Amino acid sequence: SQKIEQNSEALNIQEGKTATLTCNYTNYSPAYLQWYRQDPGRGPVFLLLIRENEKEKRKERLKVTFDTTLKQSLFHITASQPADSATYLCALERYSSASKIIFGSGTRLSIRP
Amino acid sequence: EADIYQTPRYLVIGTGKKITLECSQTMGHDKMYWYQQDPGMELHLIHYSYGVNSTEKGDLSSESTVSRIRTEHFPLTLESARPSHTSQYLCASSEIRTGYNEQFFGPGTRLTVL
């Protein structure tokens, strides 16, 4: 079955630096790979999506890359701020189950002032 | 304002009680989902619906049941709660736009069964 692996260790970085989070998956390549932000006690919020035929996608300070050979997506936050502190979830979707998404367990990011 | 709502936000009940977790969305989305999430763990899909009178079980086996009588409403029911049901329950909805499936989540219900 498909598995998603995200760093279980929390990532702590200095404000202003670039945070890079990793998402690795096994087995088949997804049609789409999504990134969500989740704050404690809240539901996830959609951030960005990248398609299998795209290498990179940007939105303001966020950048996502997708390498289907490595079966990996990287999520970057540039000029990080304490308000970026949250858990970031990677999720993937296949064409054949277009309404269902598989989520990773997330990486907790802390930005210190 | 278009949104997705869940009530209650927190629920503490005794073993054996019947409970219903409410979920409503005002976005007119056809697809709705229930996920279960334990602290620090991934979301597990337990139920989903493609529209009115359509419900399917998800990847994680659950003793709960769901119904979809109205587009905007997707309640989840546990007939007899047990401590093993203690978890966070997240409701979501989506509409496939431009071919992808962005999910909108409610705030969640944190259930504790004593």
PDB file of C-alpha atoms in Angstrom:
ATOM      1  CA  SER A   1       0.000   0.000   0.000  1.00  0.00           C
ATOM      2  CA  GLN A   2       1.039   3.585  -0.487  1.00  0.00           C
ATOM      3  CA  LYS A   3       3.026   5.182   2.337  1.00  0.00           C
ATOM      4  CA  ILE A   4       4.056   8.750   2.983  1.00  0.00           C
ATOM      5  CA  GLU A   5       7.069   9.568   5.122  1.00  0.00           C
ATOM      6  CA  GLN A   6       7.688  12.952   6.660  1.00  0.00           C
ATOM      7  CA  ASN A   7      10.340  13.885   9.203  1.00  0.00           C
ATOM      8  CA  SER A   8       8.931  12.878  12.558  1.00  0.00           C
ATOM      9  CA  GLU A   9      11.517  15.034  14.287  1.00  0.00           C
ATOM     10  CA  ALA A  10      10.509  18.648  14.832  1.00  0.00           C
ATOM     11  CA  LEU A  11      12.373  21.213  12.779  1.00  0.00           C
ATOM     12  CA  ASN A  12      13.628  24.268  14.671  1.00  0.00           C
ATOM     13  CA  ILE A  13      15.100  27.152  12.743  1.00  0.00           C
ATOM     14  CA  GLN A  14      15.979  30.790  13.218  1.00  0.00           C
ATOM     15  CA  GLU A  15      13.615  33.488  12.014  1.00  0.00           C
ATOM     16  CA  GLY A  16      14.549  34.760   8.575  1.00  0.00           C
ATOM     17  CA  LYS A  17      16.077  31.478   7.430  1.00  0.00           C
ATOM     18  CA  THR A  18      14.571  29.124   4.863  1.00  0.00           C
ATOM     19  CA  ALA A  19      12.748  26.113   6.250  1.00  0.00           C
ATOM     20  CA  THR A  20      12.809  22.966   4.120  1.00  0.00           C
ATOM     21  CA  LEU A  21      10.481  20.057   4.821  1.00  0.00           C
ATOM     22  CA  THR A  22      10.655  16.685   3.115  1.00  0.00           C
ATOM     23  CA  CYS A  23       7.942  14.320   1.949  1.00  0.00           C
ATOM     24  CA  ASN A  24       8.846  10.901   0.577  1.00  0.00           C
ATOM     25  CA  TYR A  25       6.386   8.366  -0.772  1.00  0.00           C
ATOM     26  CA  THR A  26       6.585   4.730  -1.764  1.00  0.00           C
ATOM     27  CA  ASN A  27       5.022   2.739  -4.569  1.00  0.00           C
ATOM     28  CA  TYR A  28       3.093   4.602  -7.222  1.00  0.00           C
ATOM     29  CA  SER A  29       3.514   8.244  -8.111  1.00  0.00           C
ATOM     30  CA  PRO A  30       0.534  10.399  -7.251  1.00  0.00           C
ATOM     31  CA  ALA A  31      -1.361  12.511  -9.732  1.00  0.00           C
ATOM     32  CA  TYR A  32      -1.179  15.433  -7.313  1.00  0.00           C
ATOM     33  CA  LEU A  33       0.766  16.166  -4.194  1.00  0.00           C
ATOM     34  CA  GLN A  34      -0.645  18.673  -1.734  1.00  0.00           C
ATOM     35  CA  TRP A  35       0.718  20.499   1.299  1.00  0.00           C
ATOM     36  CA  TYR A  36      -1.414  21.555   4.254  1.00  0.00           C
ATOM     37  CA  ARG A  37      -0.731  23.517   7.418  1.00  0.00           C
ATOM     38  CA  GLN A  38      -2.221  22.368  10.721  1.00  0.00           C
ATOM     39  CA  ASP A  39      -2.196  24.387  13.931  1.00  0.00           C
ATOM     40  CA  PRO A  40      -2.744  22.685  17.327  1.00  0.00           C
ATOM     41  CA  GLY A  41      -6.364  21.710  17.868  1.00  0.00           C
ATOM     42  CA  ARG A  42      -7.416  22.836  14.398  1.00  0.00           C
ATOM     43  CA  GLY A  43      -8.170  21.243  11.062  1.00  0.00           C
ATOM     44  CA  PRO A  44      -5.572  21.328   8.267  1.00  0.00           C
ATOM     45  CA  VAL A  45      -5.585  24.246   5.835  1.00  0.00           C
ATOM     46  CA  PHE A  46      -4.671  23.751   2.169  1.00  0.00           C
ATOM     47  CA  LEU A  47      -1.528  25.613   1.040  1.00  0.00           C
ATOM     48  CA  LEU A  48      -0.252  24.382  -2.300  1.00  0.00           C
ATOM     49  CA  LEU A  49      -0.680  21.645  -4.857  1.00  0.00           C
ATOM     50  CA  ILE A  50       1.785  20.360  -7.436  1.00  0.00           C
ATOM     51  CA  ARG A  51       0.949  18.043 -10.326  1.00  0.00           C
ATOM     52  CA  GLU A  52       3.019  15.069 -11.403  1.00  0.00           C
ATOM     53  CA  ASN A  53       4.166  16.851 -14.554  1.00  0.00           C
ATOM     54  CA  GLU A  54       5.305  19.955 -12.665  1.00  0.00           C
ATOM     55  CA  LYS A  55       8.765  20.372 -11.155  1.00  0.00           C
ATOM     56  CA  GLU A  56       8.136  23.439  -9.014  1.00  0.00           C
ATOM     57  CA  LYS A  57       5.300  25.618  -7.765  1.00  0.00           C
ATOM     58  CA  ARG A  58       5.503  28.925  -5.878  1.00  0.00           C
ATOM     59  CA  LYS A  59       3.086  30.970  -3.813  1.00  0.00           C
ATOM     60  CA  GLU A  60       4.408  34.052  -2.025  1.00  0.00           C
ATOM     61  CA  ARG A  61       7.099  32.769   0.402  1.00  0.00           C
ATOM     62  CA  LEU A  62       6.246  29.132  -0.265  1.00  0.00           C
ATOM     63  CA  LYS A  63       7.854  26.849  -2.815  1.00  0.00           C
ATOM     64  CA  VAL A  64       7.150  23.194  -3.524  1.00  0.00           C
ATOM     65  CA  THR A  65       9.201  20.867  -5.700  1.00  0.00           C
ATOM     66  CA  PHE A  66       8.236  17.436  -6.963  1.00  0.00           C
ATOM     67  CA  ASP A  67      10.735  14.795  -8.093  1.00  0.00           C
ATOM     68  CA  THR A  68       8.947  11.684  -9.351  1.00  0.00           C
ATOM     69  CA  THR A  69      12.266   9.879  -9.860  1.00  0.00           C
ATOM     70  CA  LEU A  70      13.257  10.308  -6.220  1.00  0.00           C
ATOM     71  CA  LYS A  71       9.586  10.001  -5.149  1.00  0.00           C
ATOM     72  CA  GLN A  72      10.026  13.123  -3.102  1.00  0.00           C
ATOM     73  CA  SER A  73       8.555  16.554  -2.587  1.00  0.00           C
ATOM     74  CA  LEU A  74      10.306  19.415  -0.816  1.00  0.00           C
ATOM     75  CA  PHE A  75       8.400  22.274   0.812  1.00  0.00           C
ATOM     76  CA  HIS A  76      10.278  25.515   1.395  1.00  0.00           C
ATOM     77  CA  ILE A  77       9.319  28.571   3.426  1.00  0.00           C
ATOM     78  CA  THR A  78      11.641  31.483   2.737  1.00  0.00           C
ATOM     79  CA  ALA A  79      12.185  34.390   5.138  1.00  0.00           C
ATOM     80  CA  SER A  80      10.525  32.302   7.853  1.00  0.00           C
ATOM     81  CA  GLN A  81       8.587  33.993  10.642  1.00  0.00           C
ATOM     82  CA  PRO A  82       7.457  32.785  14.097  1.00  0.00           C
ATOM     83  CA  ALA A  83       3.891  32.824  12.716  1.00  0.00           C
ATOM     84  CA  ASP A  84       4.941  30.032  10.338  1.00  0.00           C
ATOM     85  CA  SER A  85       5.318  27.683  13.312  1.00  0.00           C
ATOM     86  CA  ALA A  86       2.864  24.805  12.784  1.00  0.00           C
ATOM     87  CA  THR A  87       2.699  21.211  11.596  1.00  0.00           C
ATOM     88  CA  TYR A  88       2.912  20.782   7.840  1.00  0.00           C
ATOM     89  CA  LEU A  89       1.231  17.802   6.207  1.00  0.00           C
ATOM     90  CA  CYS A  90       2.000  16.256   2.873  1.00  0.00           C
ATOM     91  CA  ALA A  91      -0.866  14.530   1.067  1.00  0.00           C
ATOM     92  CA  LEU A  92      -1.156  12.699  -2.209  1.00  0.00           C
ATOM     93  CA  GLU A  93      -3.942  11.765  -4.543  1.00  0.00           C
ATOM     94  CA  ARG A  94      -4.152   9.216  -7.302  1.00  0.00           C
ATOM     95  CA  TYR A  95      -6.247   9.421 -10.426  1.00  0.00           C
ATOM     96  CA  SER A  96      -7.874   6.085  -9.697  1.00  0.00           C
ATOM     97  CA  SER A  97      -9.210   7.229  -6.327  1.00  0.00           C
ATOM     98  CA  ALA A  98      -9.718  10.835  -7.226  1.00  0.00           C
ATOM     99  CA  SER A  99     -11.830  11.674  -4.219  1.00  0.00           C
ATOM    100  CA  LYS A 100      -9.555  10.169  -1.588  1.00  0.00           C
ATOM    101  CA  ILE A 101      -6.314  11.628  -0.319  1.00  0.00           C
ATOM    102  CA  ILE A 102      -3.612   9.936   1.761  1.00  0.00           C
ATOM    103  CA  PHE A 103      -2.001  12.140   4.399  1.00  0.00           C
ATOM    104  CA  GLY A 104       1.406  11.944   6.020  1.00  0.00           C
ATOM    105  CA  SER A 105       1.797  12.419   9.763  1.00  0.00           C
ATOM    106  CA  GLY A 106       3.359  15.837   9.300  1.00  0.00           C
ATOM    107  CA  THR A 107       6.479  17.674  10.389  1.00  0.00           C
ATOM    108  CA  ARG A 108       6.312  20.151  13.242  1.00  0.00           C
ATOM    109  CA  LEU A 109       8.102  23.388  12.409  1.00  0.00           C
ATOM    110  CA  SER A 110       9.179  25.908  15.054  1.00  0.00           C
ATOM    111  CA  ILE A 111      10.592  29.288  14.086  1.00  0.00           C
ATOM    112  CA  ARG A 112      12.436  31.006  16.900  1.00  0.00           C
ATOM    113  CA  PRO A 113      12.735  34.809  16.979  1.00  0.00           C
TER     114      PRO A 113
ATOM    115  CA  GLU B   1     -19.476  33.274   4.605  1.00  0.00           C
ATOM    116  CA  ALA B   2     -18.810  29.843   3.104  1.00  0.00           C
ATOM    117  CA  ASP B   3     -17.401  27.549   5.735  1.00  0.00           C
ATOM    118  CA  ILE B   4     -17.450  24.126   7.357  1.00  0.00           C
ATOM    119  CA  TYR B   5     -18.637  23.694  10.926  1.00  0.00           C
ATOM    120  CA  GLN B   6     -18.301  20.955  13.500  1.00  0.00           C
ATOM    121  CA  THR B   7     -20.065  20.600  16.821  1.00  0.00           C
ATOM    122  CA  PRO B   8     -19.295  20.006  19.562  1.00  0.00           C
ATOM    123  CA  ARG B   9     -15.652  21.075  19.629  1.00  0.00           C
ATOM    124  CA  TYR B  10     -14.988  19.011  22.739  1.00  0.00           C
ATOM    125  CA  LEU B  11     -16.942  16.086  24.147  1.00  0.00           C
ATOM    126  CA  VAL B  12     -16.269  13.998  27.255  1.00  0.00           C
ATOM    127  CA  ILE B  13     -18.660  11.109  27.793  1.00  0.00           C
ATOM    128  CA  GLY B  14     -18.911   7.797  29.575  1.00  0.00           C
ATOM    129  CA  THR B  15     -18.568   4.359  28.036  1.00  0.00           C
ATOM    130  CA  GLY B  16     -21.684   2.997  26.369  1.00  0.00           C
ATOM    131  CA  LYS B  17     -23.234   6.327  25.445  1.00  0.00           C
ATOM    132  CA  LYS B  18     -24.559   7.050  21.984  1.00  0.00           C
ATOM    133  CA  ILE B  19     -23.103  10.162  20.394  1.00  0.00           C
ATOM    134  CA  THR B  20     -23.481  12.101  17.166  1.00  0.00           C
ATOM    135  CA  LEU B  21     -20.802  14.439  15.864  1.00  0.00           C
ATOM    136  CA  GLU B  22     -22.240  17.117  13.629  1.00  0.00           C
ATOM    137  CA  CYS B  23     -20.669  18.482  10.448  1.00  0.00           C
ATOM    138  CA  SER B  24     -22.171  21.077   8.126  1.00  0.00           C
ATOM    139  CA  GLN B  25     -20.751  23.001   5.185  1.00  0.00           C
ATOM    140  CA  THR B  26     -22.135  26.002   3.370  1.00  0.00           C
ATOM    141  CA  MET B  27     -19.945  25.728   0.277  1.00  0.00           C
ATOM    142  CA  GLY B  28     -22.274  23.480  -1.697  1.00  0.00           C
ATOM    143  CA  HIS B  29     -19.608  20.794  -1.993  1.00  0.00           C
ATOM    144  CA  ASP B  30     -20.731  17.363  -3.126  1.00  0.00           C
ATOM    145  CA  LYS B  31     -17.943  15.433  -1.439  1.00  0.00           C
ATOM    146  CA  MET B  32     -17.567  15.133   2.309  1.00  0.00           C
ATOM    147  CA  TYR B  33     -15.214  13.141   4.508  1.00  0.00           C
ATOM    148  CA  TRP B  34     -14.594  12.088   8.095  1.00  0.00           C
ATOM    149  CA  TYR B  35     -11.030  11.603   9.305  1.00  0.00           C
ATOM    150  CA  GLN B  36      -9.709  10.350  12.618  1.00  0.00           C
ATOM    151  CA  GLN B  37      -6.431  11.762  13.945  1.00  0.00           C
ATOM    152  CA  ASP B  38      -4.504  10.888  17.083  1.00  0.00           C
ATOM    153  CA  PRO B  39      -1.900  13.366  18.413  1.00  0.00           C
ATOM    154  CA  GLY B  40       1.181  13.509  16.201  1.00  0.00           C
ATOM    155  CA  MET B  41      -0.234  10.951  13.811  1.00  0.00           C
ATOM    156  CA  GLU B  42      -1.553  11.034  10.278  1.00  0.00           C
ATOM    157  CA  LEU B  43      -5.173  11.557   9.365  1.00  0.00           C
ATOM    158  CA  HIS B  44      -7.032   8.330   8.646  1.00  0.00           C
ATOM    159  CA  LEU B  45     -10.089   8.382   6.399  1.00  0.00           C
ATOM    160  CA  ILE B  46     -12.999   6.593   8.090  1.00  0.00           C
ATOM    161  CA  HIS B  47     -15.997   7.618   5.933  1.00  0.00           C
ATOM    162  CA  TYR B  48     -16.692   9.582   2.782  1.00  0.00           C
ATOM    163  CA  SER B  49     -19.638  10.603   0.658  1.00  0.00           C
ATOM    164  CA  TYR B  50     -19.914  11.644  -2.975  1.00  0.00           C
ATOM    165  CA  GLY B  51     -23.339  13.202  -2.516  1.00  0.00           C
ATOM    166  CA  VAL B  52     -26.798  12.776  -1.036  1.00  0.00           C
ATOM    167  CA  ASN B  53     -27.597   9.155  -0.118  1.00  0.00           C
ATOM    168  CA  SER B  54     -24.028   8.101  -0.930  1.00  0.00           C
ATOM    169  CA  THR B  55     -21.723   6.892   1.857  1.00  0.00           C
ATOM    170  CA  GLU B  56     -18.627   4.691   1.792  1.00  0.00           C
ATOM    171  CA  LYS B  57     -16.241   3.351   4.382  1.00  0.00           C
ATOM    172  CA  GLY B  58     -12.722   4.671   4.342  1.00  0.00           C
ATOM    173  CA  ASP B  59      -9.353   3.025   4.692  1.00  0.00           C
ATOM    174  CA  LEU B  60      -9.470   2.793   8.492  1.00  0.00           C
ATOM    175  CA  SER B  61     -12.076   0.489   9.929  1.00  0.00           C
ATOM    176  CA  SER B  62     -14.433   2.311  12.259  1.00  0.00           C
ATOM    177  CA  GLU B  63     -17.433   1.301  14.341  1.00  0.00           C
ATOM    178  CA  SER B  64     -19.060   4.632  13.575  1.00  0.00           C
ATOM    179  CA  THR B  65     -21.756   5.205  10.963  1.00  0.00           C
ATOM    180  CA  VAL B  66     -22.604   8.215   8.816  1.00  0.00           C
ATOM    181  CA  SER B  67     -25.549   9.513   6.843  1.00  0.00           C
ATOM    182  CA  ARG B  68     -25.962  12.059   4.045  1.00  0.00           C
ATOM    183  CA  ILE B  69     -29.570  13.102   3.715  1.00  0.00           C
ATOM    184  CA  ARG B  70     -28.778  16.704   2.782  1.00  0.00           C
ATOM    185  CA  THR B  71     -25.854  18.009   0.759  1.00  0.00           C
ATOM    186  CA  GLU B  72     -24.675  20.293   3.526  1.00  0.00           C
ATOM    187  CA  HIS B  73     -24.926  17.856   6.445  1.00  0.00           C
ATOM    188  CA  PHE B  74     -22.774  14.777   7.191  1.00  0.00           C
ATOM    189  CA  PRO B  75     -23.186  13.579  10.796  1.00  0.00           C
ATOM    190  CA  LEU B  76     -21.174  10.751  12.345  1.00  0.00           C
ATOM    191  CA  THR B  77     -22.731   8.484  14.974  1.00  0.00           C
ATOM    192  CA  LEU B  78     -21.252   6.100  17.512  1.00  0.00           C
ATOM    193  CA  GLU B  79     -23.950   3.812  18.945  1.00  0.00           C
ATOM    194  CA  SER B  80     -21.925   2.791  21.995  1.00  0.00           C
ATOM    195  CA  ALA B  81     -18.803   4.785  22.728  1.00  0.00           C
ATOM    196  CA  ARG B  82     -15.709   3.098  24.159  1.00  0.00           C
ATOM    197  CA  PRO B  83     -12.372   4.449  25.435  1.00  0.00           C
ATOM    198  CA  SER B  84     -10.734   3.217  22.195  1.00  0.00           C
ATOM    199  CA  HIS B  85     -12.861   5.794  20.343  1.00  0.00           C
ATOM    200  CA  THR B  86     -11.020   8.633  22.097  1.00  0.00           C
ATOM    201  CA  SER B  87      -9.502  10.726  19.298  1.00  0.00           C
ATOM    202  CA  GLN B  88      -9.843  13.882  17.226  1.00  0.00           C
ATOM    203  CA  TYR B  89     -12.469  13.671  14.483  1.00  0.00           C
ATOM    204  CA  LEU B  90     -12.105  15.982  11.507  1.00  0.00           C
ATOM    205  CA  CYS B  91     -14.755  16.619   8.882  1.00  0.00           C
ATOM    206  CA  ALA B  92     -13.829  17.905   5.437  1.00  0.00           C
ATOM    207  CA  SER B  93     -15.482  18.728   2.142  1.00  0.00           C
ATOM    208  CA  SER B  94     -14.221  19.178  -1.379  1.00  0.00           C
ATOM    209  CA  GLU B  95     -15.206  19.993  -4.890  1.00  0.00           C
ATOM    210  CA  ILE B  96     -12.976  18.828  -7.659  1.00  0.00           C
ATOM    211  CA  ARG B  97     -12.027  21.994  -9.457  1.00  0.00           C
ATOM    212  CA  THR B  98      -9.674  22.039 -12.406  1.00  0.00           C
ATOM    213  CA  GLY B  99      -9.113  18.341 -11.776  1.00  0.00           C
ATOM    214  CA  TYR B 100      -7.730  18.378  -8.249  1.00  0.00           C
ATOM    215  CA  ASN B 101      -9.201  17.770  -4.849  1.00  0.00           C
ATOM    216  CA  GLU B 102      -8.487  20.585  -2.369  1.00  0.00           C
ATOM    217  CA  GLN B 103     -10.021  19.663   0.973  1.00  0.00           C
ATOM    218  CA  PHE B 104     -11.603  22.153   3.359  1.00  0.00           C
ATOM    219  CA  PHE B 105     -11.523  21.045   6.980  1.00  0.00           C
ATOM    220  CA  GLY B 106     -13.669  21.885   9.950  1.00  0.00           C
ATOM    221  CA  PRO B 107     -12.102  22.712  13.330  1.00  0.00           C
ATOM    222  CA  GLY B 108     -12.516  19.149  14.584  1.00  0.00           C
ATOM    223  CA  THR B 109     -14.204  17.476  17.539  1.00  0.00           C
ATOM    224  CA  ARG B 110     -11.978  16.149  20.292  1.00  0.00           C
ATOM    225  CA  LEU B 111     -13.745  13.150  21.791  1.00  0.00           C
ATOM    226  CA  THR B 112     -12.783  11.618  25.128  1.00  0.00           C
ATOM    227  CA  VAL B 113     -14.549   8.466  26.280  1.00  0.00           C
ATOM    228  CA  LEU B 114     -14.044   7.630  29.935  1.00  0.00           C
TER     229      LEU B 114
END
